[in-house]
mmCIF file of C-alpha atoms in Angstrom:
data_model
loop_
_atom_site.group_PDB
_atom_site.id
_atom_site.type_symbol
_atom_site.label_atom_id
_atom_site.label_comp_id
_atom_site.label_asym_id
_atom_site.label_seq_id
_atom_site.Cartn_x
_atom_site.Cartn_y
_atom_site.Cartn_z
ATOM 1 C CA MET A 1 -4.703 0.624 -16.884
ATOM 2 C CA LEU A 2 -4.448 3.184 -14.179
ATOM 3 C CA ASN A 3 -1.848 5.878 -14.262
ATOM 4 C CA LEU A 4 0.513 5.650 -11.295
ATOM 5 C CA ARG A 5 -0.106 9.257 -10.381
ATOM 6 C CA ASN A 6 -3.868 8.619 -10.009
ATOM 7 C CA HIS A 7 -3.321 5.477 -7.976
ATOM 8 C CA ARG A 8 -1.597 7.481 -5.214
ATOM 9 C CA ALA A 9 -4.991 8.871 -4.108
ATOM 10 C CA LEU A 10 -6.594 5.436 -4.199
ATOM 11 C CA LEU A 11 -3.801 3.967 -2.162
ATOM 12 C CA SER A 12 -4.193 6.714 0.407
ATOM 13 C CA ALA A 13 -7.900 5.902 0.593
ATOM 14 C CA VAL A 14 -7.271 2.209 1.162
ATOM 15 C CA GLY A 15 -4.660 3.154 3.729
ATOM 16 C CA ALA A 16 -7.227 5.196 5.592
ATOM 17 C CA PHE A 17 -10.091 2.775 5.216
ATOM 18 C CA VAL A 18 -8.483 -0.644 5.275
ATOM 19 C CA VAL A 19 -5.880 0.195 7.837
ATOM 20 C CA ALA A 20 -8.356 2.080 9.973
ATOM 21 C CA GLY A 21 -5.475 3.843 11.557
ATOM 22 C CA ALA A 22 -2.666 4.845 9.245
ATOM 23 C CA GLY A 23 -0.327 7.180 11.015
ATOM 24 C CA GLY A 24 -1.164 8.153 14.573
ATOM 25 C CA GLY A 25 -4.289 6.032 14.994
ATOM 26 C CA ILE A 26 -2.339 2.838 15.405
ATOM 27 C CA ALA A 27 0.135 4.421 17.807
ATOM 28 C CA TRP A 28 -2.420 5.473 20.402
ATOM 29 C CA SER A 29 -4.236 2.157 20.316
ATOM 30 C CA GLN A 30 -1.191 -0.086 20.451
ATOM 31 C CA ALA A 31 -0.214 0.896 23.973
ATOM 32 C CA GLU A 32 -3.605 -0.219 25.246
ATOM 33 C CA ARG A 33 -4.365 -3.252 23.088
ATOM 34 C CA THR A 34 -1.198 -4.783 21.724
ATOM 35 C CA SER A 35 -2.579 -8.316 21.896
ATOM 36 C CA GLU A 36 -5.852 -7.674 20.028
ATOM 37 C CA PRO A 37 -5.610 -9.641 16.759
ATOM 38 C CA ALA A 38 -7.483 -6.951 14.819
ATOM 39 C CA ASP A 39 -5.064 -4.262 15.988
ATOM 40 C CA VAL A 40 -2.028 -6.409 15.256
ATOM 41 C CA LEU A 41 -3.450 -7.089 11.787
ATOM 42 C CA LEU A 42 -4.192 -3.405 11.226
ATOM 43 C CA GLU A 43 -0.652 -2.475 12.263
ATOM 44 C CA ALA A 44 0.809 -4.924 9.737
ATOM 45 C CA VAL A 45 -1.556 -3.646 7.032
ATOM 46 C CA GLU A 46 -0.486 -0.091 7.857
ATOM 47 C CA HIS A 47 3.152 -1.102 7.407
ATOM 48 C CA SER A 48 2.329 -2.532 3.989
ATOM 49 C CA GLU A 49 0.341 0.529 2.956
ATOM 50 C CA SER A 50 3.084 2.846 4.164
ATOM 51 C CA THR A 51 5.658 0.961 2.102
ATOM 52 C CA MET A 52 3.415 1.117 -0.970
ATOM 53 C CA ARG A 53 2.788 4.834 -0.491
ATOM 54 C CA ASP A 54 6.496 5.560 -0.041
ATOM 55 C CA TYR A 55 7.276 3.810 -3.333
ATOM 56 C CA ILE A 56 4.520 5.628 -5.224
ATOM 57 C CA ASP A 57 5.509 8.968 -3.689
ATOM 58 C CA GLU A 58 9.160 8.456 -4.677
ATOM 59 C CA ILE A 59 8.323 7.500 -8.261
ATOM 60 C CA SER A 60 5.681 10.213 -8.634
ATOM 61 C CA GLY A 61 7.982 12.848 -7.161
ATOM 62 C CA ARG A 62 10.688 11.924 -9.624
ATOM 63 C CA PHE A 63 8.206 12.089 -12.520
ATOM 64 C CA ASP A 64 7.076 15.504 -11.264
ATOM 65 C CA GLU A 65 10.693 16.668 -11.235
ATOM 66 C CA ILE A 66 11.148 15.482 -14.824
ATOM 67 C CA GLU A 67 7.971 17.240 -15.957
ATOM 68 C CA ALA A 68 8.903 20.461 -14.150
ATOM 69 C CA THR A 69 12.246 20.685 -15.917
ATOM 70 C CA SER A 70 12.136 22.605 -19.170
ATOM 71 C CA ASP A 71 15.647 21.701 -20.301
ATOM 72 C CA ALA A 72 15.374 18.637 -22.559
ATOM 73 C CA GLU A 73 18.878 17.438 -21.765
ATOM 74 C CA ARG A 74 18.192 17.668 -18.004
ATOM 75 C CA GLN A 75 14.872 15.837 -18.481
ATOM 76 C CA GLU A 76 16.694 13.023 -20.235
ATOM 77 C CA GLU A 77 19.259 12.831 -17.424
ATOM 78 C CA LEU A 78 16.526 12.690 -14.781
ATOM 79 C CA ALA A 79 14.544 10.075 -16.724
ATOM 80 C CA THR A 80 17.638 7.940 -17.187
ATOM 81 C CA ALA A 81 18.440 8.203 -13.481
ATOM 82 C CA LEU A 82 14.869 7.219 -12.595
ATOM 83 C CA MET A 83 14.913 4.184 -14.873
ATOM 84 C CA THR A 84 18.272 3.213 -13.379
ATOM 85 C CA ASP A 85 16.904 3.527 -9.831
ATOM 86 C CA VAL A 86 13.498 1.884 -10.362
ATOM 87 C CA PRO A 87 14.691 -1.725 -9.985
ATOM 88 C CA ASP A 88 16.290 -0.971 -6.603
ATOM 89 C CA LEU A 89 13.304 1.095 -5.450
ATOM 90 C CA ALA A 90 10.933 -1.681 -6.493
ATOM 91 C CA GLU A 91 13.042 -4.344 -4.796
ATOM 92 C CA GLU A 92 13.124 -2.348 -1.573
ATOM 93 C CA ALA A 93 9.339 -1.849 -1.690
ATOM 94 C CA ARG A 94 8.779 -5.521 -2.487
ATOM 95 C CA ASP A 95 10.928 -6.570 0.467
ATOM 96 C CA GLY A 96 9.016 -4.269 2.828
ATOM 97 C CA VAL A 97 5.662 -5.519 1.561
ATOM 98 C CA LEU A 98 6.830 -9.153 1.843
ATOM 99 C CA THR A 99 7.759 -8.509 5.481
ATOM 100 C CA ALA A 100 4.330 -6.981 6.111
ATOM 101 C CA LYS A 101 2.712 -9.958 4.369
ATOM 102 C CA GLU A 102 4.505 -12.340 6.746
ATOM 103 C CA ASP A 103 3.328 -10.253 9.708
ATOM 104 C CA ILE A 104 -0.228 -10.208 8.366
ATOM 105 C CA ARG A 105 -0.283 -13.958 7.846
ATOM 106 C CA ALA A 106 1.174 -14.552 11.340
ATOM 107 C CA VAL A 107 -1.796 -12.936 13.107
ATOM 108 C CA GLU A 108 -3.880 -15.634 14.759
ATOM 109 C CA LEU A 109 -7.477 -15.361 13.589
ATOM 110 C CA ALA A 110 -10.377 -17.797 13.594
ATOM 111 C CA ASP A 111 -10.403 -19.629 10.265
ATOM 112 C CA GLY A 112 -13.172 -18.348 8.025
ATOM 113 C CA SER A 113 -14.006 -15.384 10.268
ATOM 114 C CA GLU A 114 -14.796 -12.058 8.607
ATOM 115 C CA LEU A 115 -11.423 -10.719 9.705
ATOM 116 C CA ASP A 116 -9.693 -13.833 8.318
ATOM 117 C CA GLN A 117 -11.491 -13.289 5.001
ATOM 118 C CA ALA A 118 -10.464 -9.627 5.007
ATOM 119 C CA ARG A 119 -6.881 -10.673 5.654
ATOM 120 C CA ALA A 120 -7.028 -13.127 2.725
ATOM 121 C CA ALA A 121 -8.381 -10.376 0.443
ATOM 122 C CA TYR A 122 -5.641 -8.013 1.576
ATOM 123 C CA VAL A 123 -2.945 -10.658 1.050
ATOM 124 C CA ALA A 124 -4.228 -11.018 -2.528
ATOM 125 C CA HIS A 125 -3.824 -7.238 -2.876
ATOM 126 C CA ILE A 126 -0.265 -7.492 -1.552
ATOM 127 C CA ASP A 127 0.446 -10.264 -4.050
ATOM 128 C CA ALA A 128 -0.768 -8.028 -6.894
ATOM 129 C CA TRP A 129 1.612 -5.286 -5.732
ATOM 130 C CA ILE A 130 4.470 -7.760 -5.409
ATOM 131 C CA ALA A 131 3.909 -8.704 -9.063
ATOM 132 C CA GLU A 132 4.046 -4.969 -9.922
ATOM 133 C CA TYR A 133 7.336 -4.559 -8.083
ATOM 134 C CA GLU A 134 8.836 -7.615 -9.724
ATOM 135 C CA ASP A 135 7.775 -6.340 -13.155
ATOM 136 C CA ALA A 136 9.358 -2.961 -12.388
ATOM 137 C CA MET A 137 12.575 -4.690 -11.372
ATOM 138 C CA VAL A 138 12.938 -6.283 -14.826
ATOM 139 C CA ALA A 139 11.174 -3.651 -16.959
ATOM 140 C CA PRO A 140 11.538 -0.236 -15.263
ATOM 141 C CA ALA A 141 9.732 1.655 -18.041
ATOM 142 C CA GLY A 142 6.521 -0.172 -17.112
ATOM 143 C CA VAL A 143 6.432 1.596 -13.744
ATOM 144 C CA VAL A 144 4.210 4.319 -15.214
ATOM 145 C CA GLU A 145 1.182 2.038 -15.426
ATOM 146 C CA ILE A 146 -0.354 -0.215 -12.795
ATOM 147 C CA GLU A 147 -2.134 -3.375 -13.846
ATOM 148 C CA PRO A 148 -5.926 -3.478 -13.346
ATOM 149 C CA THR A 149 -5.401 -6.468 -11.033
ATOM 150 C CA VAL A 150 -4.129 -4.107 -8.349
ATOM 151 C CA ASN A 151 -7.347 -2.111 -8.513
ATOM 152 C CA ARG A 152 -9.549 -5.221 -8.415
ATOM 153 C CA THR A 153 -7.716 -6.616 -5.406
ATOM 154 C CA PHE A 154 -7.921 -3.193 -3.766
ATOM 155 C CA ASP A 155 -11.702 -3.124 -4.183
ATOM 156 C CA LYS A 156 -12.052 -6.644 -2.796
ATOM 157 C CA ALA A 157 -9.867 -5.860 0.219
ATOM 158 C CA VAL A 158 -11.829 -2.698 1.039
ATOM 159 C CA ALA A 159 -15.141 -4.575 0.736
ATOM 160 C CA ALA A 160 -13.861 -7.418 2.909
ATOM 161 C CA PHE A 161 -12.647 -5.089 5.651
ATOM 162 C CA ASP A 162 -15.930 -3.210 5.442
ATOM 163 C CA ARG A 163 -17.763 -6.426 6.366
ATOM 164 C CA THR A 164 -15.725 -6.949 9.534
ATOM 165 C CA GLN A 165 -17.003 -6.050 12.934
ATOM 166 C CA LEU A 166 -14.417 -3.620 14.232
ATOM 167 C CA ASP A 167 -14.757 -2.473 17.818
ATOM 168 C CA ALA A 168 -15.828 1.051 18.670
ATOM 169 C CA ASP A 169 -12.279 2.407 18.924
ATOM 170 C CA GLN A 170 -11.344 0.988 15.528
ATOM 171 C CA GLU A 171 -14.520 2.350 13.919
ATOM 172 C CA GLU A 172 -13.832 5.750 15.493
ATOM 173 C CA ARG A 173 -10.331 5.728 13.976
ATOM 174 C CA VAL A 174 -11.857 4.995 10.564
ATOM 175 C CA GLU A 175 -14.257 7.924 10.900
ATOM 176 C CA GLN A 176 -11.449 10.286 11.969
ATOM 177 C CA LEU A 177 -9.249 9.257 9.071
ATOM 178 C CA LEU A 178 -11.990 9.584 6.475
ATOM 179 C CA ALA A 179 -12.832 13.050 7.793
ATOM 180 C CA GLN A 180 -9.285 14.271 7.013
#
């Protein structure tokens, strides 16, 4: 299993690579090409990745706060508060990712195209995260570890998007993001 804290870096990498435009990259392209299926798909993927990152950042930040506190009683209070909040945090993340999944699936793509296959691989990755969120909602203590399925689906999604033929602007966005 992968520690949640280590997965934050991997998720950022998939956000940069798979999304090919997390953050500002999507914004500048959307004004010019809002109807391009690849850009619409990338925007929905970015929304999903952003939701996932927000959840991981919240949980990791709270763990950092617990670890930084030297008072045992205060650590226990913070840990109890985190375990109390995890189900709601996970439900909120799950709902955001489900919305992104609907947006991703709504993009019209040629059946069997490389981009359609990349979408299918990414939807499988979303489904793995949804299972993580649902587990956290019923067993908050399990939030510390992420199932290996998430990592396998991540690898498949990255490989699938790597096989797509993105246009020059999209490839340029990928290069700019990976250079950061």
